[in-house]
Short mmCIF file of C-alpha atoms in Angstrom, two decimals:
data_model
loop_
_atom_site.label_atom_id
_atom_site.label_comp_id
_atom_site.label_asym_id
_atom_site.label_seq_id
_atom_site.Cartn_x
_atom_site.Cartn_y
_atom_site.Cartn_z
CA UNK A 1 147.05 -2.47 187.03
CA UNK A 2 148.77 -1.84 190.30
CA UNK A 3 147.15 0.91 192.65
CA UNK A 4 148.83 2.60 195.62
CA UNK A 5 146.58 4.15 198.46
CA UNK A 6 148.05 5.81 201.61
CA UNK A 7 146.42 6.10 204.51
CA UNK A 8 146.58 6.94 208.19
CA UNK A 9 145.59 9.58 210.69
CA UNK A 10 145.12 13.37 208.97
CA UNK A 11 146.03 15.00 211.96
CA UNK A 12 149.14 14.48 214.68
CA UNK A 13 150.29 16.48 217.51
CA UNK A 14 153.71 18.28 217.50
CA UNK A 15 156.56 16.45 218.76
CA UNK A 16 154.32 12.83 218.38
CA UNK A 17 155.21 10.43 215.41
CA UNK A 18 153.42 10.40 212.16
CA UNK A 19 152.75 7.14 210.79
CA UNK A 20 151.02 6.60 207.26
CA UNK A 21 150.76 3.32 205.70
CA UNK A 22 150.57 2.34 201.76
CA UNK A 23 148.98 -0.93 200.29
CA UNK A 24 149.72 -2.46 197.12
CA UNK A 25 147.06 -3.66 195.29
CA UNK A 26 147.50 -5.25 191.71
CA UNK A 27 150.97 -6.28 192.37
CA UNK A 28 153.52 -7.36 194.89
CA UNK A 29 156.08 -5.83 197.47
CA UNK A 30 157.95 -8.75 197.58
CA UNK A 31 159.44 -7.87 193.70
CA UNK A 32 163.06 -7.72 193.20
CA UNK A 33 162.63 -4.91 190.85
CA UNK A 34 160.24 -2.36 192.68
CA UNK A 35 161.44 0.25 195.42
CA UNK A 36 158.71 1.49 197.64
CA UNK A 37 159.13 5.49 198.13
CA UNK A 38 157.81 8.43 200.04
CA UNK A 39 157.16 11.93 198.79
CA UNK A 40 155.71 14.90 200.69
CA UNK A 41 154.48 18.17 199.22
CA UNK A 42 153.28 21.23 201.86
CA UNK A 43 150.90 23.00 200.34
CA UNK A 44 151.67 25.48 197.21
CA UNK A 45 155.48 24.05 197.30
CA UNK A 46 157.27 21.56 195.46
CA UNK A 47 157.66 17.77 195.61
CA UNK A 48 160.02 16.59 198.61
CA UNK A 49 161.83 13.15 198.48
CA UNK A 50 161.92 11.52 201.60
CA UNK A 51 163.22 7.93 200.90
CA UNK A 52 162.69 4.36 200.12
CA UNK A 53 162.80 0.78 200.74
CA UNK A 54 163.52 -2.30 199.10
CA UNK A 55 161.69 -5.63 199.84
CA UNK A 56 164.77 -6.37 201.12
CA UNK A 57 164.79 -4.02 203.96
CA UNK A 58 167.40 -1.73 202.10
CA UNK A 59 166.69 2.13 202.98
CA UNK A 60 167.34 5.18 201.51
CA UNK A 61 166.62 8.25 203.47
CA UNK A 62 166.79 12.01 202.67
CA UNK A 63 169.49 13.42 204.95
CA UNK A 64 167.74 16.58 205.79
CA UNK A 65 164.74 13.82 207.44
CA UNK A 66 167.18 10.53 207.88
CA UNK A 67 167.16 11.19 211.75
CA UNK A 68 163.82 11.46 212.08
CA UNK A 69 162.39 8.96 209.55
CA UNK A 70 161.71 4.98 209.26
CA UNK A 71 160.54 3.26 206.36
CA UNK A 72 159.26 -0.59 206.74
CA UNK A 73 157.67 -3.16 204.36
CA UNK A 74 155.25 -5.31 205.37
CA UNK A 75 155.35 -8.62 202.71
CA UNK A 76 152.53 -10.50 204.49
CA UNK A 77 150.01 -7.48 204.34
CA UNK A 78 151.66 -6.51 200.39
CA UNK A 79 152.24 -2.92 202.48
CA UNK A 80 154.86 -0.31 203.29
CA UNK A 81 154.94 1.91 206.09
CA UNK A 82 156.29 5.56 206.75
CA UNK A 83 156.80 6.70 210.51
CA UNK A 84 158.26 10.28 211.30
CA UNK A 85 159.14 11.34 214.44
CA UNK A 86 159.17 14.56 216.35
CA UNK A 87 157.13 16.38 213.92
CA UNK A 88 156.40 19.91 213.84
CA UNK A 89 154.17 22.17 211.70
CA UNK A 90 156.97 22.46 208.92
CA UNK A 91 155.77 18.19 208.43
CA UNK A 92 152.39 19.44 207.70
CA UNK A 93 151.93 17.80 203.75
CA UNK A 94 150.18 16.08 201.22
CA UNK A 95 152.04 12.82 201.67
CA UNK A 96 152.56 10.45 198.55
CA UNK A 97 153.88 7.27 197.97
CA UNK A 98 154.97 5.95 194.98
CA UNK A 99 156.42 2.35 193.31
CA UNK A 100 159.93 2.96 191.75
CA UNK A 101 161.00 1.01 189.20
CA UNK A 102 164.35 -0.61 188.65
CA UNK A 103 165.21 -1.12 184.91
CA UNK A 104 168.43 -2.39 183.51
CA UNK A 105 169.93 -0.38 180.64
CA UNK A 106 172.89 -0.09 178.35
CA UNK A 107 174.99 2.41 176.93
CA UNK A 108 177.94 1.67 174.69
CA UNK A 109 178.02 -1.94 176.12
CA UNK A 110 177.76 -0.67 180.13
CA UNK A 111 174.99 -1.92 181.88
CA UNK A 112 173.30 0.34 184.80
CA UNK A 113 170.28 0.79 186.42
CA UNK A 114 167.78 3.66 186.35
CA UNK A 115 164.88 4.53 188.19
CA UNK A 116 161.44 6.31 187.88
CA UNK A 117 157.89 6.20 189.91
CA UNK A 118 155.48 5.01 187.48
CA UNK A 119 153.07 4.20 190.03
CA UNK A 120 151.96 6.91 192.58
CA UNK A 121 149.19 7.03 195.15
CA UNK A 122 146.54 9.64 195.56
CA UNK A 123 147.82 11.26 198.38
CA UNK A 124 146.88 11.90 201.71
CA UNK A 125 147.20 15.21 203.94
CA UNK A 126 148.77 15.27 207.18
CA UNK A 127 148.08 18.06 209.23
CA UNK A 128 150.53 18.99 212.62
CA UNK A 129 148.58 20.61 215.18
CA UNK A 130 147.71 20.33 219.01
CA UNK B 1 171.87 16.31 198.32
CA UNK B 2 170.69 19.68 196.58
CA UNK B 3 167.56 20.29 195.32
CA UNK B 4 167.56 20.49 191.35
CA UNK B 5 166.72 24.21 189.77
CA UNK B 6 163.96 24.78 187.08
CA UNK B 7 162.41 28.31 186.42
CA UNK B 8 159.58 28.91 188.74
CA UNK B 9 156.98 29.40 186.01
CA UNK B 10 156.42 29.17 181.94
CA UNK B 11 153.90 30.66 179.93
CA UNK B 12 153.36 30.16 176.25
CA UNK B 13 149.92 30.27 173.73
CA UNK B 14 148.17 27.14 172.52
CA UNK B 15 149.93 25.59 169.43
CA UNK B 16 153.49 26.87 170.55
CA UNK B 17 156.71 25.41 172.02
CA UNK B 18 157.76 25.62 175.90
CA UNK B 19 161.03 24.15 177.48
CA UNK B 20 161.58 23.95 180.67
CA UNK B 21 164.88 23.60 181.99
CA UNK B 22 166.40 21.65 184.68
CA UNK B 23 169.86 22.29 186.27
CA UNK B 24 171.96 19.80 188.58
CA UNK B 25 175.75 18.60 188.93
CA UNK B 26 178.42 15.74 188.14
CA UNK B 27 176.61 13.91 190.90
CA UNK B 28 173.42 13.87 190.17
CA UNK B 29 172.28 15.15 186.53
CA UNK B 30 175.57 14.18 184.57
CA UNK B 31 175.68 10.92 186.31
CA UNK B 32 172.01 9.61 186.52
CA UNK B 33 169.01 9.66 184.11
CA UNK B 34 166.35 12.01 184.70
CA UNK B 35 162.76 11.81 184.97
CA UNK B 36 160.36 13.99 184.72
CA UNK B 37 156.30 14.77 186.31
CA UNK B 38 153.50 16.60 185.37
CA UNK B 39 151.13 17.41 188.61
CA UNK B 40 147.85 18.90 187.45
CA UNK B 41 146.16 20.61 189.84
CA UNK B 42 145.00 19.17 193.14
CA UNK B 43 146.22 15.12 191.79
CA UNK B 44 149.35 13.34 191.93
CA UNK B 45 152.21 13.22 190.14
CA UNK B 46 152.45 11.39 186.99
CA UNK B 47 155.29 10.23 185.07
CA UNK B 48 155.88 12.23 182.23
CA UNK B 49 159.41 11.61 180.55
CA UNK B 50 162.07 9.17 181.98
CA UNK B 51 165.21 7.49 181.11
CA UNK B 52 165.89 11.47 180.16
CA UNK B 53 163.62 10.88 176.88
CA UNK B 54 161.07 7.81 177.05
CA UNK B 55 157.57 8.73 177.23
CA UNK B 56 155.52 6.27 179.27
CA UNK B 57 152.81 4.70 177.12
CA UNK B 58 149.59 7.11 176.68
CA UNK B 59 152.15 10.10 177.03
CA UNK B 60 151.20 11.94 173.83
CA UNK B 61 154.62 12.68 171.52
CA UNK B 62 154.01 16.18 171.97
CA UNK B 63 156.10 16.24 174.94
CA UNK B 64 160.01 15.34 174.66
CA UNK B 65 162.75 15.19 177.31
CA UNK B 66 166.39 15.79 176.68
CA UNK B 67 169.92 15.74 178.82
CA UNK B 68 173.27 17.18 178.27
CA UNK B 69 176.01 17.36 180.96
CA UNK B 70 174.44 18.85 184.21
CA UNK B 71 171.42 20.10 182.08
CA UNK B 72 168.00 18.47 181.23
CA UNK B 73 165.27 19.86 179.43
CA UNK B 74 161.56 19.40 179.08
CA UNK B 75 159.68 20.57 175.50
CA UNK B 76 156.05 20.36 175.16
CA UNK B 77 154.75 21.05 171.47
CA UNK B 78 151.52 22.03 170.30
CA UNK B 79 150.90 23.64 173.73
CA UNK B 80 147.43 22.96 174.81
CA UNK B 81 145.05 23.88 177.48
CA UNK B 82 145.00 20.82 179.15
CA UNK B 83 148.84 21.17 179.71
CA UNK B 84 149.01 23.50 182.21
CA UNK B 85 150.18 21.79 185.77
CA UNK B 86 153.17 21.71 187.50
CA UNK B 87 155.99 19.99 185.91
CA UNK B 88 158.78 18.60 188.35
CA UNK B 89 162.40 17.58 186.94
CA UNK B 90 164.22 14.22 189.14
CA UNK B 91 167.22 11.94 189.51
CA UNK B 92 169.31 10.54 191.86
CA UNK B 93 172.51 11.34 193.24
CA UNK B 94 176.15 8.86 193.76
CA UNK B 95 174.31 7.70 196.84
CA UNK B 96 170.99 7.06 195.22
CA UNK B 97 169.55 9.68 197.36
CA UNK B 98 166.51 10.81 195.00
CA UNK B 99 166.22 14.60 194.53
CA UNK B 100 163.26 16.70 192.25
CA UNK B 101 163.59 19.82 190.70
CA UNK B 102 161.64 23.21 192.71
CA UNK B 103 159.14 22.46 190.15
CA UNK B 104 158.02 24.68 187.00
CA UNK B 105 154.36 25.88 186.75
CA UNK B 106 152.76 26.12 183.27
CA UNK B 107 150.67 28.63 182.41
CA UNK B 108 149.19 27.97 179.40
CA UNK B 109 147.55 31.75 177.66
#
């Protein structure tokens, strides 16, 4: 059964970088079929997408963060890694991350792909303070 | 890339029906499949509904998804009290940007 768990410092300065880190346990980064995503929530407000990777390197960002965000994968360490720069009190979240799944489906003969996060980690609060 | 809209809150008695509706566009909800996540209180997200109407194995049947046009909905039947969370509506858009619903909290009487 594959487990996410974030971690990474609870507290960052404004203006520094925020880095959290996720590792994979009871499966592999290095799958063709799994995207490796980031979701924040600040506290009593909704879910925020903020992007993902592929083990290929491939990103996806939110454009509302893209400027200010990085997302790596680490294959030798079975990790990814979320850095956010310039960060202000309006970063201050429970941050998630989260397997999404790549399945191949059909309708009427057409072939797609969909996605959902079927794995998610438990969370970890980040706190932007000085 | 717009955030999807759901109604803010639900409320219904044990042993009824609730829907919860989700609202997008032709780029995002017409286009794309749509997932859905219950968030009980103070845990993660879990997947619910995706593919717009698969339940995930150990998702009871009481719960049902559906999707027409720009639309999606989410029914739970034979409301209990261990259904009331926060229920969050998602997809992707023509860039495969992923965007979530503002989120729906049950309140179960």
């Amino acid at each position: 059964q594959m487990q996410l768990q974030e971690s990474g410092p609870g507290l960052v300065k404004p203006s520094q970088t925020l880095s959290l880190t996720c590792s994979v346990s009871g499966g592999s980064v290095n799958n063709d079929n799994s995207f490796w995503s980031w979701v924040r929530q600040p506290a009593g407000k909704g879910l925020e997408w903020i992007g993902r990777i592929h083990t290929t390197g491939s990103t996806k960002y939110n454009p509302s963060l893209k400027r200010r965000v990085t997302i790596s994968v680490h294959t030798s360490r079975n990790q990814f890694s979320l850095k956010l720069s310039s960060v202000t009190a309006a970063d201050t979240a429970v941050y998630y991350c989260a397997r999404d799944l790549r399945v191949r489906g059909y309708t009427y003969g057409y072939g797609y792909y969909y996605y959902y996060m079927d794995v998610w980690g438990k969370g970890t609060s980040v706190t932007v303070s000085s | 890339q717009s955030m999807l809209t759901q109604p803010p809150s639900a409320s219904a008695t044990p042993g009824q029906r609730v829907t919860i509706s989700c609202s997008g566009g032709s780029s995002d909800i017409e286009t794309n499949p749509v997932n859905w996540y219950q968030q009980l209180p103070g845990t993660a997200p879990k997947l619910l509904i995706y593919r717009n109407n698969q339940r995930p194995s150990g998702v009871p049947d009481r719960f049902s998804g559906s999707k027409s046009g720009t639309s999606a909905s989410l029914a739970i039947n034979g409301l209990q009290s261990e259904d009331e969370a926060d229920y969050y509506c998602a997809t992707w858009d023509d860039s495969l940007i992923g965007v979530f619903g503002g989120g729906t909290k049950l309140t179960v009487l």
